[in-house]
Amino acid sequence: MPAKDRVSYFYDGDVGSVYYGPNHPMKPHRLCMTHSLVLAYGLHNKMEIYRPHKAYPVELAQFHSADYIDFLHRITPDTQELFSKELLKYNMGEDCPVFDNLFEFCQIYAGGTIDAAHRLNSQLCDIAINWAGGLHHARKCAASGFCYVNDLVLGILELLKCHARVLYIDIDVHHGDGVEEAFYQTDRVMTVSFHKFGDLFFPGTGDVKDVGSNEGKYYAINVPLKDGIDDTSFTRMFKLIISKVVEFYQPGAIVLQCGADSLAGDRLGCFNLSIEGHAECVRFVKNLNLPLLVTGGGGYTKENVARCWTVETGALLDSELPNEIPDNDYINYFKPDCKLKTHPGSNMENLNSKTYLSTIKMQVFENLRNLQHAPGVQMHEVPPDWYLPDINEDELNPDERIDQHTQDKLIQRDDEFYAGDNDNDHDMDEAS
Ligand code: V1D
Ligand code: CA
């Protein structure tokens, strides 16, 4: 029997009290509901729970422009009328409103994903979960689609300090445009997004023909889908595509964005997935046995989001959960049935015909064939800023101290790629 994965879980109760405003579909309260359900099922006994640090402005500026971060830091609901020019410039408004504690909210959800990446890099866990993260639309200099800072990009940048190649997978119903854009021109991150495409569905990008550019050509994969996709079609496409991607790309770590707006009955989504179908994708990625960072994302029918991310926390811990929801602070939301698993209605038509899905799959595979098989891929030199904790070791909790052996491992690459470090170079050394 294989050893269980070591799972680290990041949560700060303060994110759940943030309010985007009346009529706004994004309800961070769903994070409190998820956490309450995770505790009610006793999953906290099977993993390590951490309160994330609040990411410093300088950490957020690893991806975002300093002026944008400074703006997010300064703006408040009371002062926003003085900043109409900046609000326009940074795309703040109906989708991305200014609300109380906005900056602290960003610091917490980004801090969680950065901490998760650190813990994976330090090999202190195999899987790290931050359900508050996954805000995949945020851009370098602007907010977009309910997202202000892009924690996923920040987490991936951290993982790139220890891994030559990172795979990003996105099962939110919306296109993972912010993450794709950040890494569109590099071969060090492969992005794969499954999403609804067409009918002006937000954000409108993510055509199968968009494959990356320059060094990043063929390292962006888009799987555009139509309304009503069901478990059978989705999980089949997901498994076929992700297996081929992993075979070709051989990533050192995976980031999985688990937006729950791809579930049936979502207030904004239009897919027809059950929680079991969604979780099947998570299980499949877990079984690839690579360091795995899991985040949340969209999800607008709160009780289903909480159910879904609880089932997925269980799946990542190899725990089957009883279908009867135990008593918890939010039990009224799960009434009348109080069941964990949902069953999508059968009256939704699946507009993804077999022929359509097969055409998309063929186009994706054709793009993958354009990649050289990973050992042949010429990688650029990895920047020399290997992650070593920038802290005084004596101040650490003994459980968190990093021994020399671990430190030595940290500065080794996860694979064979050093620019100029191949057999040919070795031959040349001997010849000279
Ligand atoms: F219905 C609303 C009510 C109030 C405020 C906003 C909305 C709303 C619904 N859908 N906004 C949207 C999408 N925006 C537009 C705009 C029209 N404009 C020209 C653009 O269609 C944004 C949907 C964002 C989805 C976010 C996400 O689920 O992908 C997510 N992932 O991680 C976090 C969020
Ligand atoms: Ca997606």
Tab-separated table of C-alpha atoms and ligand atoms in Angstrom:
chain	number	residue	atom	x	y	z
A	1	MET	CA	0.000	0.000	0.000
A	2	PRO	CA	1.601	3.318	-1.031
A	3	ALA	CA	2.393	5.791	1.786
A	4	LYS	CA	-0.188	8.545	2.244
A	5	ASP	CA	0.645	11.987	0.917
A	6	ARG	CA	1.628	14.676	3.399
A	7	VAL	CA	-0.957	17.433	2.945
A	8	SER	CA	-0.601	21.074	4.099
A	9	TYR	CA	-3.767	23.192	4.145
A	10	PHE	CA	-3.817	26.997	4.367
A	11	TYR	CA	-6.738	28.925	5.822
A	12	ASP	CA	-7.363	32.315	7.427
A	13	GLY	CA	-10.885	32.961	8.765
A	14	ASP	CA	-10.549	36.666	7.914
A	15	VAL	CA	-10.950	36.029	4.151
A	16	GLY	CA	-14.468	34.742	4.696
A	17	SER	CA	-15.752	37.990	6.166
A	18	VAL	CA	-14.882	40.046	3.097
A	19	TYR	CA	-17.898	41.332	1.151
A	20	TYR	CA	-17.759	42.288	-2.555
A	21	GLY	CA	-21.110	44.070	-2.245
A	22	PRO	CA	-24.828	43.467	-2.764
A	23	ASN	CA	-25.696	41.564	-5.961
A	24	HIS	CA	-22.069	40.625	-6.574
A	25	PRO	CA	-21.856	36.871	-7.223
A	26	MET	CA	-18.448	36.402	-5.546
A	27	LYS	CA	-19.069	35.465	-1.916
A	28	PRO	CA	-15.879	34.807	0.063
A	29	HIS	CA	-18.142	33.491	2.823
A	30	ARG	CA	-18.107	30.208	0.860
A	31	LEU	CA	-14.565	29.781	2.255
A	32	CYS	CA	-15.859	29.755	5.868
A	33	MET	CA	-18.517	27.243	4.836
A	34	THR	CA	-15.895	25.011	3.210
A	35	HIS	CA	-13.627	25.186	6.244
A	36	SER	CA	-16.497	24.397	8.601
A	37	LEU	CA	-17.349	21.296	6.542
A	38	VAL	CA	-13.699	20.214	6.408
A	39	LEU	CA	-13.585	20.408	10.221
A	40	ALA	CA	-16.965	18.695	10.611
A	41	TYR	CA	-15.626	15.715	8.648
A	42	GLY	CA	-12.530	15.637	10.877
A	43	LEU	CA	-10.167	16.179	7.951
A	44	HIS	CA	-8.020	18.551	10.060
A	45	ASN	CA	-6.758	15.451	11.897
A	46	LYS	CA	-5.225	14.109	8.684
A	47	MET	CA	-3.326	17.175	7.481
A	48	GLU	CA	-1.318	20.131	8.761
A	49	ILE	CA	-3.305	23.356	8.950
A	50	TYR	CA	-1.541	26.718	8.636
A	51	ARG	CA	-2.643	30.302	8.779
A	52	PRO	CA	-0.891	31.882	5.771
A	53	HIS	CA	1.309	34.946	6.097
A	54	LYS	CA	-0.015	38.154	4.565
A	55	ALA	CA	2.032	38.636	1.398
A	56	TYR	CA	4.114	41.822	1.494
A	57	PRO	CA	3.724	44.388	-1.287
A	58	VAL	CA	7.212	43.485	-2.502
A	59	GLU	CA	6.148	39.847	-2.882
A	60	LEU	CA	3.050	40.852	-4.866
A	61	ALA	CA	5.310	43.005	-7.061
A	62	GLN	CA	7.206	39.875	-8.184
A	63	PHE	CA	4.507	39.748	-10.851
A	64	HIS	CA	2.412	42.903	-10.575
A	65	SER	CA	3.586	46.419	-11.312
A	66	ALA	CA	4.570	48.384	-8.214
A	67	ASP	CA	2.168	51.226	-9.105
A	68	TYR	CA	-0.803	48.837	-9.327
A	69	ILE	CA	0.043	47.218	-5.970
A	70	ASP	CA	0.483	50.653	-4.421
A	71	PHE	CA	-2.943	51.637	-5.748
A	72	LEU	CA	-4.575	48.491	-4.286
A	73	HIS	CA	-2.873	49.281	-0.984
A	74	ARG	CA	-4.155	52.850	-0.843
A	75	ILE	CA	-7.669	52.682	-2.267
A	76	THR	CA	-10.663	52.451	0.117
A	77	PRO	CA	-14.431	52.676	-0.443
A	78	ASP	CA	-14.358	56.156	1.140
A	79	THR	CA	-11.550	57.550	-1.032
A	80	GLN	CA	-12.361	55.896	-4.359
A	81	GLU	CA	-14.251	58.872	-5.777
A	82	LEU	CA	-10.976	60.802	-5.758
A	83	PHE	CA	-9.357	58.157	-7.992
A	84	SER	CA	-11.688	57.875	-10.986
A	85	LYS	CA	-8.789	57.946	-13.480
A	86	GLU	CA	-6.924	55.168	-11.666
A	87	LEU	CA	-10.078	53.069	-11.229
A	88	LEU	CA	-10.477	53.072	-15.004
A	89	LYS	CA	-6.775	52.395	-15.605
A	90	TYR	CA	-6.736	49.402	-13.240
A	91	ASN	CA	-10.110	48.049	-14.432
A	92	MET	CA	-11.843	48.391	-11.076
A	93	GLY	CA	-15.624	48.732	-11.122
A	94	GLU	CA	-18.613	46.409	-11.304
A	95	ASP	CA	-16.693	43.131	-11.629
A	96	CYS	CA	-13.837	44.233	-9.372
A	97	PRO	CA	-15.266	46.646	-6.829
A	98	VAL	CA	-13.357	48.451	-4.086
A	99	PHE	CA	-14.483	47.060	-0.713
A	100	ASP	CA	-13.366	47.198	2.922
A	101	ASN	CA	-10.120	45.316	3.618
A	102	LEU	CA	-9.535	44.646	-0.096
A	103	PHE	CA	-5.744	44.788	0.192
A	104	GLU	CA	-5.619	42.533	3.243
A	105	PHE	CA	-7.859	40.068	1.388
A	106	CYS	CA	-5.337	40.017	-1.492
A	107	GLN	CA	-2.425	39.616	0.941
A	108	ILE	CA	-4.086	36.615	2.601
A	109	TYR	CA	-5.111	34.683	-0.488
A	110	ALA	CA	-1.803	35.372	-2.226
A	111	GLY	CA	0.131	34.614	0.986
A	112	GLY	CA	-1.600	31.220	1.135
A	113	THR	CA	-0.551	30.227	-2.389
A	114	ILE	CA	3.011	31.506	-1.906
A	115	ASP	CA	3.304	29.621	1.411
A	116	ALA	CA	1.909	26.517	-0.265
A	117	ALA	CA	4.610	26.739	-2.964
A	118	HIS	CA	7.343	27.292	-0.327
A	119	ARG	CA	6.274	24.220	1.592
A	120	LEU	CA	6.313	22.099	-1.563
A	121	ASN	CA	9.708	23.502	-2.562
A	122	SER	CA	11.079	22.660	0.887
A	123	GLN	CA	9.696	19.135	0.480
A	124	LEU	CA	7.785	19.543	3.737
A	125	CYS	CA	4.626	18.267	2.060
A	126	ASP	CA	3.512	16.495	-1.130
A	127	ILE	CA	0.249	18.381	-1.607
A	128	ALA	CA	-0.595	21.930	-0.512
A	129	ILE	CA	-4.144	23.325	-0.565
A	130	ASN	CA	-5.332	26.955	-0.553
A	131	TRP	CA	-9.056	27.147	-1.327
A	132	ALA	CA	-8.941	30.960	-0.973
A	133	GLY	CA	-6.561	31.175	-3.947
A	134	GLY	CA	-7.000	30.519	-7.648
A	135	LEU	CA	-7.799	34.064	-8.808
A	136	HIS	CA	-6.691	33.363	-12.338
A	137	HIS	CA	-7.834	36.497	-14.216
A	138	ALA	CA	-5.695	39.157	-12.474
A	139	ARG	CA	-3.188	40.796	-14.804
A	140	LYS	CA	0.173	42.424	-14.221
A	141	CYS	CA	-1.268	45.950	-14.122
A	142	ALA	CA	-5.009	45.431	-13.715
A	143	ALA	CA	-7.797	43.626	-11.924
A	144	SER	CA	-10.147	41.423	-13.941
A	145	GLY	CA	-13.091	39.073	-13.358
A	146	PHE	CA	-13.311	39.395	-9.550
A	147	CYS	CA	-9.505	38.899	-9.275
A	148	TYR	CA	-7.082	41.580	-8.034
A	149	VAL	CA	-3.739	39.856	-7.589
A	150	ASN	CA	-2.829	36.657	-9.356
A	151	ASP	CA	-1.785	34.263	-6.588
A	152	LEU	CA	-1.373	31.439	-9.113
A	153	VAL	CA	1.300	33.314	-11.050
A	154	LEU	CA	3.068	34.158	-7.772
A	155	GLY	CA	2.907	30.502	-6.649
A	156	ILE	CA	4.217	29.267	-10.004
A	157	LEU	CA	7.102	31.785	-9.904
A	158	GLU	CA	8.011	30.334	-6.510
A	159	LEU	CA	7.860	26.734	-7.809
A	160	LEU	CA	10.070	27.708	-10.757
A	161	LYS	CA	12.874	28.364	-8.258
A	162	CYS	CA	13.084	24.612	-7.695
A	163	HIS	CA	11.524	23.077	-10.789
A	164	ALA	CA	12.560	23.398	-14.418
A	165	ARG	CA	8.999	22.923	-15.657
A	166	VAL	CA	5.671	23.606	-13.949
A	167	LEU	CA	2.316	22.446	-15.305
A	168	TYR	CA	-0.747	24.635	-14.641
A	169	ILE	CA	-4.205	23.037	-15.009
A	170	ASP	CA	-7.445	25.041	-14.745
A	171	ILE	CA	-10.917	23.458	-14.453
A	172	ASP	CA	-12.802	26.671	-13.633
A	173	VAL	CA	-15.592	27.214	-16.217
A	174	HIS	CA	-13.826	30.444	-17.252
A	175	HIS	CA	-10.618	30.623	-19.269
A	176	GLY	CA	-7.476	30.944	-17.101
A	177	ASP	CA	-6.394	33.979	-19.102
A	178	GLY	CA	-4.256	35.790	-16.491
A	179	VAL	CA	-2.024	32.791	-15.866
A	180	GLU	CA	-1.821	31.950	-19.564
A	181	GLU	CA	-0.842	35.527	-20.436
A	182	ALA	CA	1.863	35.649	-17.729
A	183	PHE	CA	3.625	32.573	-19.143
A	184	TYR	CA	2.575	32.789	-22.818
A	185	GLN	CA	6.115	33.253	-24.076
A	186	THR	CA	7.971	30.710	-21.966
A	187	ASP	CA	8.459	26.951	-22.144
A	188	ARG	CA	9.016	26.732	-18.374
A	189	VAL	CA	5.298	26.735	-17.639
A	190	MET	CA	2.703	24.823	-19.611
A	191	THR	CA	-0.840	26.126	-19.076
A	192	VAL	CA	-3.892	23.966	-19.782
A	193	SER	CA	-7.352	25.482	-19.363
A	194	PHE	CA	-10.715	23.735	-19.830
A	195	HIS	CA	-13.471	26.319	-20.180
A	196	LYS	CA	-16.693	27.444	-21.796
A	197	PHE	CA	-15.873	29.296	-25.034
A	198	GLY	CA	-18.250	31.238	-27.279
A	199	ASP	CA	-21.445	33.292	-26.941
A	200	LEU	CA	-19.293	36.146	-25.506
A	201	PHE	CA	-18.790	34.145	-22.315
A	202	PHE	CA	-16.264	35.881	-20.041
A	203	PRO	CA	-13.393	36.556	-20.685
A	204	GLY	CA	-13.797	35.667	-24.392
A	205	THR	CA	-10.281	34.238	-24.830
A	206	GLY	CA	-9.081	30.623	-24.892
A	207	ASP	CA	-9.541	29.480	-28.489
A	208	VAL	CA	-7.973	26.097	-29.265
A	209	LYS	CA	-5.796	27.973	-31.778
A	210	ASP	CA	-4.123	30.030	-29.029
A	211	VAL	CA	-1.019	27.979	-28.300
A	212	GLY	CA	1.627	30.379	-26.946
A	213	SER	CA	4.297	32.382	-28.741
A	214	ASN	CA	8.078	32.679	-29.114
A	215	GLU	CA	9.773	30.254	-26.690
A	216	GLY	CA	6.318	29.473	-25.363
A	217	LYS	CA	4.841	28.315	-28.683
A	218	TYR	CA	2.842	25.105	-28.045
A	219	TYR	CA	3.203	25.510	-24.260
A	220	ALA	CA	-0.308	26.944	-23.851
A	221	ILE	CA	-3.230	24.557	-24.310
A	222	ASN	CA	-6.861	25.588	-24.539
A	223	VAL	CA	-9.808	23.207	-24.427
A	224	PRO	CA	-12.853	25.287	-25.451
A	225	LEU	CA	-16.139	23.636	-24.508
A	226	LYS	CA	-19.819	24.312	-24.999
A	227	ASP	CA	-22.725	24.368	-22.538
A	228	GLY	CA	-23.903	21.291	-20.702
A	229	ILE	CA	-20.763	19.155	-20.695
A	230	ASP	CA	-21.315	16.154	-18.416
A	231	ASP	CA	-19.049	14.014	-16.234
A	232	THR	CA	-18.408	11.359	-18.858
A	233	SER	CA	-17.344	13.772	-21.628
A	234	PHE	CA	-15.389	16.097	-19.335
A	235	THR	CA	-13.416	13.495	-17.384
A	236	ARG	CA	-12.617	11.626	-20.603
A	237	MET	CA	-11.232	14.749	-22.294
A	238	PHE	CA	-9.425	15.743	-19.102
A	239	LYS	CA	-7.691	12.394	-18.604
A	240	LEU	CA	-6.730	11.973	-22.274
A	241	ILE	CA	-5.263	15.466	-22.518
A	242	ILE	CA	-3.547	15.619	-19.131
A	243	SER	CA	-1.922	12.157	-19.568
A	244	LYS	CA	-0.470	13.206	-22.932
A	245	VAL	CA	0.677	16.576	-21.562
A	246	VAL	CA	2.490	14.942	-18.628
A	247	GLU	CA	4.065	12.345	-20.918
A	248	PHE	CA	5.370	15.032	-23.298
A	249	TYR	CA	6.188	17.821	-20.852
A	250	GLN	CA	7.384	15.905	-17.769
A	251	PRO	CA	6.677	18.665	-15.267
A	252	GLY	CA	8.447	18.823	-11.903
A	253	ALA	CA	5.348	20.194	-10.145
A	254	ILE	CA	1.667	20.827	-10.883
A	255	VAL	CA	-0.655	23.694	-9.930
A	256	LEU	CA	-4.351	22.773	-10.161
A	257	GLN	CA	-6.997	25.530	-10.135
A	258	CYS	CA	-10.290	23.900	-9.050
A	259	GLY	CA	-12.865	26.608	-9.804
A	260	ALA	CA	-16.210	25.131	-8.732
A	261	ASP	CA	-18.255	27.189	-11.201
A	262	SER	CA	-17.898	24.257	-13.614
A	263	LEU	CA	-20.430	22.370	-11.446
A	264	ALA	CA	-24.042	21.915	-12.537
A	265	GLY	CA	-26.356	24.526	-11.064
A	266	ASP	CA	-23.681	27.201	-10.683
A	267	ARG	CA	-25.086	30.744	-10.705
A	268	LEU	CA	-22.649	31.863	-13.452
A	269	GLY	CA	-21.502	28.605	-15.031
A	270	CYS	CA	-23.150	26.527	-17.744
A	271	PHE	CA	-21.543	23.084	-17.413
A	272	ASN	CA	-23.298	20.013	-16.028
A	273	LEU	CA	-20.636	18.389	-13.840
A	274	SER	CA	-21.390	16.585	-10.595
A	275	ILE	CA	-19.089	17.002	-7.613
A	276	GLU	CA	-17.926	13.419	-8.254
A	277	GLY	CA	-16.974	14.310	-11.846
A	278	HIS	CA	-15.097	17.437	-10.726
A	279	ALA	CA	-13.340	15.496	-7.953
A	280	GLU	CA	-12.442	12.717	-10.398
A	281	CYS	CA	-10.169	15.222	-12.183
A	282	VAL	CA	-8.526	16.130	-8.866
A	283	ARG	CA	-7.956	12.447	-8.034
A	284	PHE	CA	-6.453	11.870	-11.460
A	285	VAL	CA	-3.940	14.702	-10.974
A	286	LYS	CA	-3.102	13.537	-7.427
A	287	ASN	CA	-2.361	10.055	-8.783
A	288	LEU	CA	0.332	11.487	-11.063
A	289	ASN	CA	2.386	11.656	-7.841
A	290	LEU	CA	4.053	14.990	-8.480
A	291	PRO	CA	4.321	17.892	-6.002
A	292	LEU	CA	0.849	19.408	-6.202
A	293	LEU	CA	-0.495	22.858	-5.323
A	294	VAL	CA	-4.310	22.971	-5.292
A	295	THR	CA	-6.377	26.164	-5.217
A	296	GLY	CA	-9.970	27.263	-5.426
A	297	GLY	CA	-11.235	29.771	-7.973
A	298	GLY	CA	-14.737	30.651	-9.109
A	299	GLY	CA	-17.876	29.040	-7.702
A	300	TYR	CA	-21.127	30.923	-7.124
A	301	THR	CA	-23.599	28.485	-5.605
A	302	LYS	CA	-22.079	28.610	-2.148
A	303	GLU	CA	-23.336	25.335	-0.683
A	304	ASN	CA	-22.096	23.398	-3.723
A	305	VAL	CA	-18.690	25.107	-3.598
A	306	ALA	CA	-18.319	24.067	0.057
A	307	ARG	CA	-19.422	20.508	-0.752
A	308	CYS	CA	-17.073	20.263	-3.733
A	309	TRP	CA	-13.905	21.544	-2.044
A	310	THR	CA	-14.607	19.375	1.016
A	311	VAL	CA	-14.954	16.244	-1.138
A	312	GLU	CA	-11.740	17.258	-2.928
A	313	THR	CA	-9.873	17.828	0.353
A	314	GLY	CA	-10.984	14.299	1.265
A	315	ALA	CA	-9.859	12.950	-2.119
A	316	LEU	CA	-6.404	14.517	-1.692
A	317	LEU	CA	-6.210	12.777	1.713
A	318	ASP	CA	-7.468	9.465	0.271
A	319	SER	CA	-10.525	9.789	2.530
A	320	GLU	CA	-13.984	8.746	1.358
A	321	LEU	CA	-16.485	10.936	3.183
A	322	PRO	CA	-19.917	9.739	4.416
A	323	ASN	CA	-22.665	11.289	2.326
A	324	GLU	CA	-24.630	12.533	5.355
A	325	ILE	CA	-23.271	15.994	6.223
A	326	PRO	CA	-22.323	16.157	9.933
A	327	ASP	CA	-23.695	18.995	12.031
A	328	ASN	CA	-21.746	22.231	11.540
A	329	ASP	CA	-22.235	26.017	11.781
A	330	TYR	CA	-23.728	26.200	8.282
A	331	ILE	CA	-25.902	23.068	8.278
A	332	ASN	CA	-28.968	25.128	7.290
A	333	TYR	CA	-27.385	25.835	3.891
A	334	PHE	CA	-27.320	22.103	3.132
A	335	LYS	CA	-30.967	21.443	4.007
A	336	PRO	CA	-33.263	19.808	3.279
A	337	ASP	CA	-31.266	16.756	2.152
A	338	CYS	CA	-28.005	17.458	4.064
A	339	LYS	CA	-26.140	15.265	1.575
A	340	LEU	CA	-22.572	15.839	0.415
A	341	LYS	CA	-22.780	14.586	-3.174
A	342	THR	CA	-24.980	16.346	-5.712
A	343	HIS	CA	-26.614	14.901	-8.806
A	344	PRO	CA	-26.990	17.238	-11.779
A	345	GLY	CA	-30.418	17.339	-13.358
A	346	SER	CA	-30.760	15.210	-16.480
A	347	ASN	CA	-32.666	17.906	-18.381
A	348	MET	CA	-29.592	19.872	-19.474
A	349	GLU	CA	-28.534	19.197	-23.054
A	350	ASN	CA	-24.852	18.479	-23.666
A	351	LEU	CA	-23.995	20.706	-26.655
A	352	ASN	CA	-20.551	19.073	-26.980
A	353	SER	CA	-21.090	16.431	-29.650
A	354	LYS	CA	-18.675	13.491	-29.881
A	355	THR	CA	-17.426	14.902	-33.188
A	356	TYR	CA	-16.789	18.331	-31.662
A	357	LEU	CA	-14.843	16.915	-28.704
A	358	SER	CA	-12.876	14.600	-30.953
A	359	THR	CA	-11.883	17.531	-33.210
A	360	ILE	CA	-10.702	19.574	-30.216
A	361	LYS	CA	-8.760	16.599	-28.854
A	362	MET	CA	-7.051	16.031	-32.244
A	363	GLN	CA	-6.072	19.717	-32.467
A	364	VAL	CA	-4.594	19.637	-28.962
A	365	PHE	CA	-2.682	16.414	-29.692
A	366	GLU	CA	-1.397	17.864	-32.953
A	367	ASN	CA	0.002	20.843	-31.022
A	368	LEU	CA	1.580	18.515	-28.486
A	369	ARG	CA	3.287	16.575	-31.276
A	370	ASN	CA	4.918	19.846	-32.232
A	371	LEU	CA	6.706	19.806	-28.913
A	372	GLN	CA	9.892	17.878	-28.764
A	373	HIS	CA	9.723	15.095	-26.227
A	374	ALA	CA	10.785	16.672	-22.935
A	375	PRO	CA	14.350	15.255	-22.620
A	376	GLY	CA	15.117	16.880	-25.964
A	377	VAL	CA	13.649	20.246	-25.076
A	378	GLN	CA	16.298	22.904	-24.864
A	379	MET	CA	15.625	24.628	-21.572
A	380	HIS	CA	16.935	28.015	-20.713
A	381	GLU	CA	19.218	28.392	-17.783
A	382	VAL	CA	17.254	28.412	-14.566
A	383	PRO	CA	17.735	31.702	-12.682
A	384	PRO	CA	20.237	31.263	-9.857
A	385	ASP	CA	17.864	32.383	-7.086
A	386	TRP	CA	17.151	28.945	-5.672
A	387	TYR	CA	14.768	29.182	-2.780
A	388	LEU	CA	16.515	29.059	0.551
A	389	PRO	CA	14.486	30.363	3.488
A	390	ASP	CA	15.385	33.981	4.102
A	391	ILE	CA	14.964	33.659	7.848
A	392	ASN	CA	16.957	33.174	10.990
A	393	GLU	CA	16.877	29.410	11.609
A	394	ASP	CA	16.964	29.901	15.397
A	395	GLU	CA	13.615	31.687	15.307
A	396	LEU	CA	11.915	28.741	13.694
A	397	ASN	CA	9.698	26.220	15.349
A	398	PRO	CA	11.913	23.073	15.556
A	399	ASP	CA	9.418	21.249	13.334
A	400	GLU	CA	9.983	23.838	10.631
A	401	ARG	CA	13.798	23.895	10.744
A	402	ILE	CA	15.405	22.773	7.563
A	403	ASP	CA	18.276	20.373	7.985
A	404	GLN	CA	21.392	20.366	5.852
A	405	HIS	CA	20.260	17.333	3.879
A	406	THR	CA	17.037	19.097	2.902
A	407	GLN	CA	18.929	22.287	2.075
A	408	ASP	CA	21.290	20.312	-0.140
A	409	LYS	CA	18.311	18.812	-1.927
A	410	LEU	CA	16.771	22.238	-2.325
A	411	ILE	CA	19.622	23.494	-4.395
A	412	GLN	CA	19.530	20.492	-6.687
A	413	ARG	CA	17.382	20.713	-9.762
A	414	ASP	CA	14.473	18.313	-9.916
A	415	ASP	CA	15.859	16.870	-13.098
A	416	GLU	CA	18.716	16.822	-15.511
A	417	PHE	CA	18.481	20.250	-17.093
A	418	TYR	CA	21.351	22.642	-16.735
A	419	ALA	CA	22.097	24.772	-19.745
A	420	GLY	CA	25.411	23.564	-21.092
A	421	ASP	CA	25.297	20.497	-18.846
A	422	ASN	CA	24.825	17.684	-21.300
A	423	ASP	CA	26.836	14.894	-22.836
A	424	ASN	CA	28.045	17.040	-25.700
A	425	ASP	CA	29.487	19.649	-23.362
A	426	HIS	CA	31.147	16.932	-21.358
A	427	ASP	CA	32.750	15.567	-24.542
A	428	MET	CA	33.996	19.027	-25.393
A	429	ASP	CA	35.527	19.417	-21.907
A	430	GLU	CA	37.444	16.184	-22.341
A	431	ALA	CA	38.583	17.166	-25.807
A	432	SER	CA	40.038	20.460	-24.667
B	1	V1D	F1	-23.444	39.159	-12.505
B	1	V1D	C1	-22.706	40.090	-11.926
B	1	V1D	C2	-23.256	40.902	-10.960
B	1	V1D	C3	-22.474	41.872	-10.386
B	1	V1D	C4	-21.179	42.031	-10.773
B	1	V1D	C5	-20.643	41.208	-11.753
B	1	V1D	C6	-21.391	40.215	-12.339
B	1	V1D	C7	-20.816	39.340	-13.364
B	1	V1D	C8	-21.238	38.129	-13.822
B	1	V1D	N1	-20.367	37.706	-14.762
B	1	V1D	N2	-19.674	39.615	-14.009
B	1	V1D	C9	-19.409	38.629	-14.829
B	1	V1D	C10	-18.222	38.550	-15.705
B	1	V1D	N3	-18.009	39.817	-16.304
B	1	V1D	C11	-18.498	40.181	-17.498
B	1	V1D	C12	-18.287	41.575	-17.822
B	1	V1D	C13	-19.162	42.226	-18.821
B	1	V1D	N4	-18.038	43.074	-19.141
B	1	V1D	C14	-17.798	43.693	-20.305
B	1	V1D	C15	-17.151	42.046	-18.561
B	1	V1D	O1	-19.072	39.378	-18.215
B	1	V1D	C16	-16.979	38.167	-14.932
B	1	V1D	C17	-16.925	36.721	-14.534
B	1	V1D	C18	-15.722	36.452	-13.672
B	1	V1D	C19	-15.515	34.988	-13.386
B	1	V1D	C20	-14.442	34.805	-12.363
B	1	V1D	C21	-13.977	33.379	-12.142
B	1	V1D	O2	-15.065	32.535	-11.855
B	1	V1D	O3	-13.353	32.845	-13.273
B	1	V1D	C22	-13.010	33.349	-10.972
B	1	V1D	N5	-12.049	32.518	-10.882
B	1	V1D	O4	-11.352	32.752	-9.741
B	1	V1D	C23	-11.937	33.709	-9.097
B	1	V1D	C24	-12.980	34.118	-9.865
B	2	CA	CA	-10.725	27.052	-16.914
